[in-house]
mmCIF file of N, CA and C in Angstrom:
data_model
loop_
_atom_site.group_PDB
_atom_site.id
_atom_site.type_symbol
_atom_site.label_atom_id
_atom_site.label_comp_id
_atom_site.label_asym_id
_atom_site.label_seq_id
_atom_site.Cartn_x
_atom_site.Cartn_y
_atom_site.Cartn_z
ATOM 1 N N MET A 1 63.377 106.355 41.496
ATOM 2 C CA MET A 1 63.997 105.647 42.591
ATOM 3 C C MET A 1 64.309 104.211 42.142
ATOM 4 N N MET A 2 65.468 103.751 42.530
ATOM 5 C CA MET A 2 65.894 102.400 42.164
ATOM 6 C C MET A 2 65.515 101.413 43.265
ATOM 7 N N PHE A 3 64.966 100.281 42.869
ATOM 8 C CA PHE A 3 64.582 99.238 43.804
ATOM 9 C C PHE A 3 65.437 98.006 43.551
ATOM 10 N N PHE A 4 65.980 97.431 44.632
ATOM 11 C CA PHE A 4 66.785 96.221 44.525
ATOM 12 C C PHE A 4 65.990 94.985 44.911
ATOM 13 N N ASN A 5 64.783 95.196 45.446
ATOM 14 C CA ASN A 5 63.957 94.108 45.929
ATOM 15 C C ASN A 5 62.508 94.403 45.543
ATOM 16 N N SER A 6 61.790 93.415 45.073
ATOM 17 C CA SER A 6 60.411 93.634 44.638
ATOM 18 C C SER A 6 59.473 93.956 45.799
ATOM 19 N N GLN A 7 59.869 93.635 47.018
ATOM 20 C CA GLN A 7 59.031 93.963 48.178
ATOM 21 C C GLN A 7 58.906 95.460 48.385
ATOM 22 N N ARG A 8 59.878 96.207 47.940
ATOM 23 C CA ARG A 8 59.911 97.651 48.171
ATOM 24 C C ARG A 8 59.165 98.442 47.096
ATOM 25 N N ILE A 9 58.744 97.803 46.038
ATOM 26 C CA ILE A 9 58.036 98.498 44.957
ATOM 27 C C ILE A 9 56.602 98.772 45.420
ATOM 28 N N PRO A 10 56.210 100.050 45.478
ATOM 29 C CA PRO A 10 54.862 100.377 45.990
ATOM 30 C C PRO A 10 53.724 99.727 45.210
ATOM 31 N N GLU A 11 53.884 99.564 43.903
ATOM 32 C CA GLU A 11 52.823 98.976 43.084
ATOM 33 C C GLU A 11 52.595 97.495 43.386
ATOM 34 N N LEU A 12 53.538 96.856 44.068
ATOM 35 C CA LEU A 12 53.422 95.428 44.364
ATOM 36 C C LEU A 12 53.176 95.153 45.847
ATOM 37 N N GLU A 13 52.892 96.192 46.611
ATOM 38 C CA GLU A 13 52.656 96.011 48.046
ATOM 39 C C GLU A 13 51.471 95.087 48.292
ATOM 40 N N GLY A 14 51.613 94.259 49.303
ATOM 41 C CA GLY A 14 50.535 93.367 49.698
ATOM 42 C C GLY A 14 50.498 92.047 48.947
ATOM 43 N N LEU A 15 51.365 91.867 47.986
ATOM 44 C CA LEU A 15 51.391 90.613 47.226
ATOM 45 C C LEU A 15 52.417 89.662 47.827
ATOM 46 N N LYS A 16 52.125 88.373 47.709
ATOM 47 C CA LYS A 16 53.088 87.358 48.125
ATOM 48 C C LYS A 16 54.199 87.287 47.090
ATOM 49 N N PHE A 17 55.294 86.609 47.442
ATOM 50 C CA PHE A 17 56.453 86.530 46.551
ATOM 51 C C PHE A 17 56.080 85.976 45.178
ATOM 52 N N ALA A 18 55.356 84.873 45.152
ATOM 53 C CA ALA A 18 54.994 84.245 43.872
ATOM 54 C C ALA A 18 54.136 85.188 43.026
ATOM 55 N N GLU A 19 53.243 85.922 43.665
ATOM 56 C CA GLU A 19 52.389 86.863 42.936
ATOM 57 C C GLU A 19 53.210 88.027 42.383
ATOM 58 N N ARG A 20 54.154 88.530 43.195
ATOM 59 C CA ARG A 20 55.030 89.616 42.724
ATOM 60 C C ARG A 20 55.847 89.162 41.524
ATOM 61 N N MET A 21 56.371 87.947 41.590
ATOM 62 C CA MET A 21 57.180 87.436 40.487
ATOM 63 C C MET A 21 56.336 87.222 39.230
ATOM 64 N N GLN A 22 55.095 86.816 39.407
ATOM 65 C CA GLN A 22 54.208 86.641 38.256
ATOM 66 C C GLN A 22 53.938 87.990 37.589
ATOM 67 N N VAL A 23 53.690 89.019 38.387
ATOM 68 C CA VAL A 23 53.467 90.356 37.839
ATOM 69 C C VAL A 23 54.722 90.849 37.128
ATOM 70 N N MET A 24 55.887 90.654 37.758
ATOM 71 C CA MET A 24 57.146 91.113 37.159
ATOM 72 C C MET A 24 57.447 90.353 35.861
ATOM 73 N N ARG A 25 57.217 89.044 35.850
ATOM 74 C CA ARG A 25 57.456 88.251 34.646
ATOM 75 C C ARG A 25 56.565 88.720 33.495
ATOM 76 N N THR A 26 55.301 88.951 33.814
ATOM 77 C CA THR A 26 54.367 89.423 32.797
ATOM 78 C C THR A 26 54.783 90.791 32.279
ATOM 79 N N ALA A 27 55.180 91.672 33.196
ATOM 80 C CA ALA A 27 55.624 93.015 32.790
ATOM 81 C C ALA A 27 56.874 92.944 31.933
ATOM 82 N N ALA A 28 57.806 92.084 32.294
ATOM 83 C CA ALA A 28 59.036 91.942 31.511
ATOM 84 C C ALA A 28 58.735 91.367 30.126
ATOM 85 N N ASP A 29 57.787 90.446 30.051
ATOM 86 C CA ASP A 29 57.412 89.875 28.762
ATOM 87 C C ASP A 29 56.748 90.907 27.854
ATOM 88 N N ARG A 30 56.067 91.869 28.456
ATOM 89 C CA ARG A 30 55.336 92.871 27.682
ATOM 90 C C ARG A 30 56.157 94.138 27.400
ATOM 91 N N LEU A 31 57.408 94.149 27.797
ATOM 92 C CA LEU A 31 58.232 95.321 27.506
ATOM 93 C C LEU A 31 58.291 95.558 26.007
ATOM 94 N N PRO A 32 58.266 96.817 25.589
ATOM 95 C CA PRO A 32 58.428 97.096 24.158
ATOM 96 C C PRO A 32 59.810 96.644 23.691
ATOM 97 N N VAL A 33 59.924 96.335 22.431
ATOM 98 C CA VAL A 33 61.164 95.799 21.875
ATOM 99 C C VAL A 33 62.374 96.696 22.144
ATOM 100 N N PRO A 34 62.295 98.014 21.977
ATOM 101 C CA PRO A 34 63.497 98.827 22.240
ATOM 102 C C PRO A 34 63.979 98.733 23.695
ATOM 103 N N LYS A 35 63.057 98.704 24.639
ATOM 104 C CA LYS A 35 63.442 98.595 26.053
ATOM 105 C C LYS A 35 64.025 97.219 26.350
ATOM 106 N N LYS A 36 63.402 96.201 25.796
ATOM 107 C CA LYS A 36 63.898 94.847 26.004
ATOM 108 C C LYS A 36 65.284 94.683 25.376
ATOM 109 N N PHE A 37 65.476 95.280 24.210
ATOM 110 C CA PHE A 37 66.764 95.240 23.532
ATOM 111 C C PHE A 37 67.836 95.948 24.369
ATOM 112 N N LEU A 38 67.504 97.105 24.908
ATOM 113 C CA LEU A 38 68.445 97.852 25.757
ATOM 114 C C LEU A 38 68.834 97.033 26.985
ATOM 115 N N LEU A 39 67.860 96.445 27.630
ATOM 116 C CA LEU A 39 68.128 95.633 28.814
ATOM 117 C C LEU A 39 69.014 94.441 28.472
ATOM 118 N N ASN A 40 68.748 93.782 27.373
ATOM 119 C CA ASN A 40 69.557 92.634 26.970
ATOM 120 C C ASN A 40 70.977 93.039 26.573
ATOM 121 N N ILE A 41 71.133 94.195 25.956
ATOM 122 C CA ILE A 41 72.478 94.681 25.608
ATOM 123 C C ILE A 41 73.273 94.980 26.876
ATOM 124 N N ILE A 42 72.641 95.588 27.862
ATOM 125 C CA ILE A 42 73.327 95.872 29.134
ATOM 126 C C ILE A 42 73.758 94.571 29.806
ATOM 127 N N LYS A 43 72.882 93.582 29.811
ATOM 128 C CA LYS A 43 73.232 92.287 30.392
ATOM 129 C C LYS A 43 74.402 91.649 29.643
ATOM 130 N N LEU A 44 74.358 91.728 28.326
ATOM 131 C CA LEU A 44 75.417 91.150 27.507
ATOM 132 C C LEU A 44 76.763 91.843 27.753
ATOM 133 N N VAL A 45 76.757 93.148 27.889
ATOM 134 C CA VAL A 45 78.001 93.887 28.144
ATOM 135 C C VAL A 45 78.602 93.479 29.477
ATOM 136 N N ILE A 46 77.778 93.365 30.500
ATOM 137 C CA ILE A 46 78.283 92.952 31.818
ATOM 138 C C ILE A 46 78.919 91.573 31.728
ATOM 139 N N LEU A 47 78.211 90.641 31.126
ATOM 140 C CA LEU A 47 78.748 89.286 30.992
ATOM 141 C C LEU A 47 80.024 89.270 30.153
ATOM 142 N N PHE A 48 80.025 90.002 29.062
ATOM 143 C CA PHE A 48 81.176 90.032 28.168
ATOM 144 C C PHE A 48 82.428 90.547 28.890
ATOM 145 N N VAL A 49 82.281 91.641 29.632
ATOM 146 C CA VAL A 49 83.428 92.220 30.342
ATOM 147 C C VAL A 49 83.992 91.224 31.348
ATOM 148 N N PHE A 50 83.132 90.617 32.132
ATOM 149 C CA PHE A 50 83.621 89.692 33.152
ATOM 150 C C PHE A 50 84.230 88.427 32.538
ATOM 151 N N PHE A 51 83.639 87.936 31.455
ATOM 152 C CA PHE A 51 84.206 86.749 30.829
ATOM 153 C C PHE A 51 85.547 87.052 30.161
ATOM 154 N N LEU A 52 85.720 88.251 29.646
ATOM 155 C CA LEU A 52 87.035 88.638 29.124
ATOM 156 C C LEU A 52 88.067 88.681 30.242
ATOM 157 N N LEU A 53 87.683 89.245 31.371
ATOM 158 C CA LEU A 53 88.596 89.288 32.516
ATOM 159 C C LEU A 53 88.947 87.879 32.987
ATOM 160 N N MET A 54 87.969 87.006 33.010
ATOM 161 C CA MET A 54 88.222 85.625 33.435
ATOM 162 C C MET A 54 89.109 84.888 32.438
ATOM 163 N N ALA A 55 88.932 85.174 31.162
ATOM 164 C CA ALA A 55 89.736 84.496 30.144
ATOM 165 C C ALA A 55 91.211 84.877 30.250
ATOM 166 N N GLN A 56 91.472 86.079 30.710
ATOM 167 C CA GLN A 56 92.857 86.533 30.839
ATOM 168 C C GLN A 56 93.493 86.111 32.154
ATOM 169 N N ALA A 57 92.677 85.747 33.125
ATOM 170 C CA ALA A 57 93.204 85.359 34.440
ATOM 171 C C ALA A 57 93.711 83.917 34.388
ATOM 172 N N ASN A 58 94.625 83.632 35.276
ATOM 173 C CA ASN A 58 95.202 82.287 35.368
ATOM 174 C C ASN A 58 94.821 81.645 36.694
ATOM 175 N N ASP A 59 94.614 80.354 36.652
ATOM 176 C CA ASP A 59 94.400 79.532 37.846
ATOM 177 C C ASP A 59 93.347 80.119 38.781
ATOM 178 N N TRP A 60 93.739 80.326 40.024
ATOM 179 C CA TRP A 60 92.818 80.745 41.082
ATOM 180 C C TRP A 60 92.388 82.198 40.930
ATOM 181 N N ARG A 61 93.025 82.973 40.078
ATOM 182 C CA ARG A 61 92.677 84.391 39.909
ATOM 183 C C ARG A 61 91.327 84.579 39.222
ATOM 184 N N ILE A 62 90.783 83.494 38.711
ATOM 185 C CA ILE A 62 89.449 83.555 38.115
ATOM 186 C C ILE A 62 88.381 83.717 39.199
ATOM 187 N N ILE A 63 88.627 83.182 40.365
ATOM 188 C CA ILE A 63 87.629 83.158 41.444
ATOM 189 C C ILE A 63 87.125 84.549 41.817
ATOM 190 N N PRO A 64 87.978 85.561 42.031
ATOM 191 C CA PRO A 64 87.436 86.893 42.358
ATOM 192 C C PRO A 64 86.542 87.460 41.256
ATOM 193 N N TYR A 65 86.889 87.201 39.997
ATOM 194 C CA TYR A 65 86.050 87.681 38.897
ATOM 195 C C TYR A 65 84.701 86.959 38.875
ATOM 196 N N ALA A 66 84.709 85.671 39.156
ATOM 197 C CA ALA A 66 83.456 84.915 39.202
ATOM 198 C C ALA A 66 82.567 85.413 40.340
ATOM 199 N N ILE A 67 83.161 85.649 41.486
ATOM 200 C CA ILE A 67 82.398 86.172 42.627
ATOM 201 C C ILE A 67 81.855 87.564 42.310
ATOM 202 N N ALA A 68 82.692 88.405 41.705
ATOM 203 C CA ALA A 68 82.244 89.751 41.335
ATOM 204 C C ALA A 68 81.091 89.691 40.336
ATOM 205 N N LEU A 69 81.164 88.769 39.392
ATOM 206 C CA LEU A 69 80.085 88.612 38.413
ATOM 207 C C LEU A 69 78.789 88.196 39.097
ATOM 208 N N ILE A 70 78.895 87.268 40.033
ATOM 209 C CA ILE A 70 77.708 86.795 40.757
ATOM 210 C C ILE A 70 77.063 87.929 41.549
ATOM 211 N N VAL A 71 77.863 88.862 42.035
ATOM 212 C CA VAL A 71 77.341 89.989 42.812
ATOM 213 C C VAL A 71 76.872 91.129 41.902
ATOM 214 N N VAL A 72 77.679 91.490 40.922
ATOM 215 C CA VAL A 72 77.402 92.663 40.092
ATOM 216 C C VAL A 72 76.232 92.447 39.137
ATOM 217 N N TYR A 73 76.155 91.295 38.511
ATOM 218 C CA TYR A 73 75.121 91.053 37.496
ATOM 219 C C TYR A 73 73.700 91.294 38.038
ATOM 220 N N PRO A 74 73.302 90.636 39.134
ATOM 221 C CA PRO A 74 71.943 90.922 39.624
ATOM 222 C C PRO A 74 71.810 92.315 40.235
ATOM 223 N N ALA A 75 72.894 92.854 40.796
ATOM 224 C CA ALA A 75 72.823 94.188 41.401
ATOM 225 C C ALA A 75 72.587 95.270 40.353
ATOM 226 N N VAL A 76 72.960 95.013 39.123
ATOM 227 C CA VAL A 76 72.751 95.984 38.049
ATOM 228 C C VAL A 76 71.476 95.670 37.269
ATOM 229 N N THR A 77 71.274 94.422 36.920
ATOM 230 C CA THR A 77 70.157 94.089 36.034
ATOM 231 C C THR A 77 68.796 94.091 36.732
ATOM 232 N N ARG A 78 68.746 93.674 37.969
ATOM 233 C CA ARG A 78 67.455 93.639 38.668
ATOM 234 C C ARG A 78 66.842 95.035 38.822
ATOM 235 N N PRO A 79 67.587 96.035 39.330
ATOM 236 C CA PRO A 79 66.983 97.372 39.418
ATOM 237 C C PRO A 79 66.602 97.952 38.056
ATOM 238 N N LEU A 80 67.387 97.668 37.029
ATOM 239 C CA LEU A 80 67.033 98.150 35.691
ATOM 240 C C LEU A 80 65.740 97.512 35.195
ATOM 241 N N THR A 81 65.587 96.225 35.442
ATOM 242 C CA THR A 81 64.356 95.542 35.043
ATOM 243 C C THR A 81 63.164 96.139 35.784
ATOM 244 N N TYR A 82 63.309 96.347 37.079
ATOM 245 C CA TYR A 82 62.223 96.957 37.857
ATOM 246 C C TYR A 82 61.907 98.353 37.344
ATOM 247 N N LEU A 83 62.930 99.119 37.028
ATOM 248 C CA LEU A 83 62.734 100.481 36.548
ATOM 249 C C LEU A 83 61.986 100.498 35.217
ATOM 250 N N LEU A 84 62.362 99.628 34.300
ATOM 251 C CA LEU A 84 61.727 99.599 32.993
ATOM 252 C C LEU A 84 60.301 99.040 33.043
ATOM 253 N N CYS A 85 60.040 98.133 33.969
ATOM 254 C CA CYS A 85 58.713 97.498 34.058
ATOM 255 C C CYS A 85 57.732 98.276 34.929
ATOM 256 N N ARG A 86 58.226 99.138 35.772
ATOM 257 C CA ARG A 86 57.387 99.788 36.788
ATOM 258 C C ARG A 86 56.152 100.501 36.230
ATOM 259 N N PRO A 87 56.223 101.213 35.107
ATOM 260 C CA PRO A 87 55.009 101.897 34.628
ATOM 261 C C PRO A 87 53.839 100.958 34.324
ATOM 262 N N ASP A 88 54.118 99.725 33.966
ATOM 263 C CA ASP A 88 53.059 98.783 33.588
ATOM 264 C C ASP A 88 52.544 97.946 34.761
ATOM 265 N N LEU A 89 53.185 98.014 35.907
ATOM 266 C CA LEU A 89 52.839 97.130 37.020
ATOM 267 C C LEU A 89 51.400 97.272 37.520
ATOM 268 N N PRO A 90 50.863 98.492 37.714
ATOM 269 C CA PRO A 90 49.470 98.570 38.218
ATOM 270 C C PRO A 90 48.456 97.899 37.298
ATOM 271 N N ALA A 91 48.584 98.111 36.005
ATOM 272 C CA ALA A 91 47.623 97.516 35.067
ATOM 273 C C ALA A 91 47.756 95.999 35.039
ATOM 274 N N ILE A 92 48.972 95.491 35.052
ATOM 275 C CA ILE A 92 49.182 94.046 35.016
ATOM 276 C C ILE A 92 48.693 93.409 36.303
ATOM 277 N N ARG A 93 48.945 94.074 37.428
ATOM 278 C CA ARG A 93 48.462 93.551 38.707
ATOM 279 C C ARG A 93 46.945 93.454 38.696
ATOM 280 N N LYS A 94 46.286 94.478 38.185
ATOM 281 C CA LYS A 94 44.821 94.476 38.130
ATOM 282 C C LYS A 94 44.321 93.336 37.244
ATOM 283 N N GLU A 95 44.967 93.127 36.086
ATOM 284 C CA GLU A 95 44.582 92.036 35.183
ATOM 285 C C GLU A 95 44.709 90.679 35.859
ATOM 286 N N LEU A 96 45.835 90.465 36.534
ATOM 287 C CA LEU A 96 46.060 89.172 37.181
ATOM 288 C C LEU A 96 45.102 88.951 38.344
ATOM 289 N N GLU A 97 44.759 90.013 39.065
ATOM 290 C CA GLU A 97 43.777 89.881 40.150
ATOM 291 C C GLU A 97 42.398 89.551 39.596
ATOM 292 N N GLN A 98 42.044 90.145 38.459
ATOM 293 C CA GLN A 98 40.747 89.840 37.835
ATOM 294 C C GLN A 98 40.710 88.404 37.345
ATOM 295 N N GLU A 99 41.802 87.913 36.776
ATOM 296 C CA GLU A 99 41.864 86.523 36.324
ATOM 297 C C GLU A 99 41.727 85.573 37.512
ATOM 298 N N ALA A 100 42.385 85.906 38.623
ATOM 299 C CA ALA A 100 42.304 85.060 39.808
ATOM 300 C C ALA A 100 40.888 85.048 40.374
ATOM 301 N N ALA A 101 40.209 86.188 40.329
ATOM 302 C CA ALA A 101 38.827 86.272 40.827
ATOM 303 C C ALA A 101 37.884 85.438 39.937
ATOM 304 N N LYS A 102 38.123 85.437 38.645
ATOM 305 C CA LYS A 102 37.278 84.649 37.733
ATOM 306 C C LYS A 102 37.435 83.151 37.959
ATOM 307 N N GLN A 103 38.650 82.727 38.310
ATOM 308 C CA GLN A 103 38.926 81.308 38.521
ATOM 309 C C GLN A 103 38.303 80.803 39.803
ATOM 310 N N GLN A 104 38.016 81.684 40.732
ATOM 311 C CA GLN A 104 37.439 81.235 42.019
ATOM 312 C C GLN A 104 35.990 81.202 41.936
#
């Protein structure tokens, strides 16, 4: 299942926004190199296509491409990031909760 918002991910239920983002950041940092490479290539392709379209457009015709890029880029990359990171979320959440408990 694809998630567009971190609030909907079952492994992150009950966490505040900052805590969810910390778990997601840690999970993204720990992605294996092939997965991270795939995600970065997908991001690069999206940017490349839109920038080529913008380079060919004249004057005000760039604006629709810029708006489309602002909408499409996160709509594609965010669910992919969640999908690739999801298997590691329970373990990372547990680690971060244990670290927080030790600090208190």
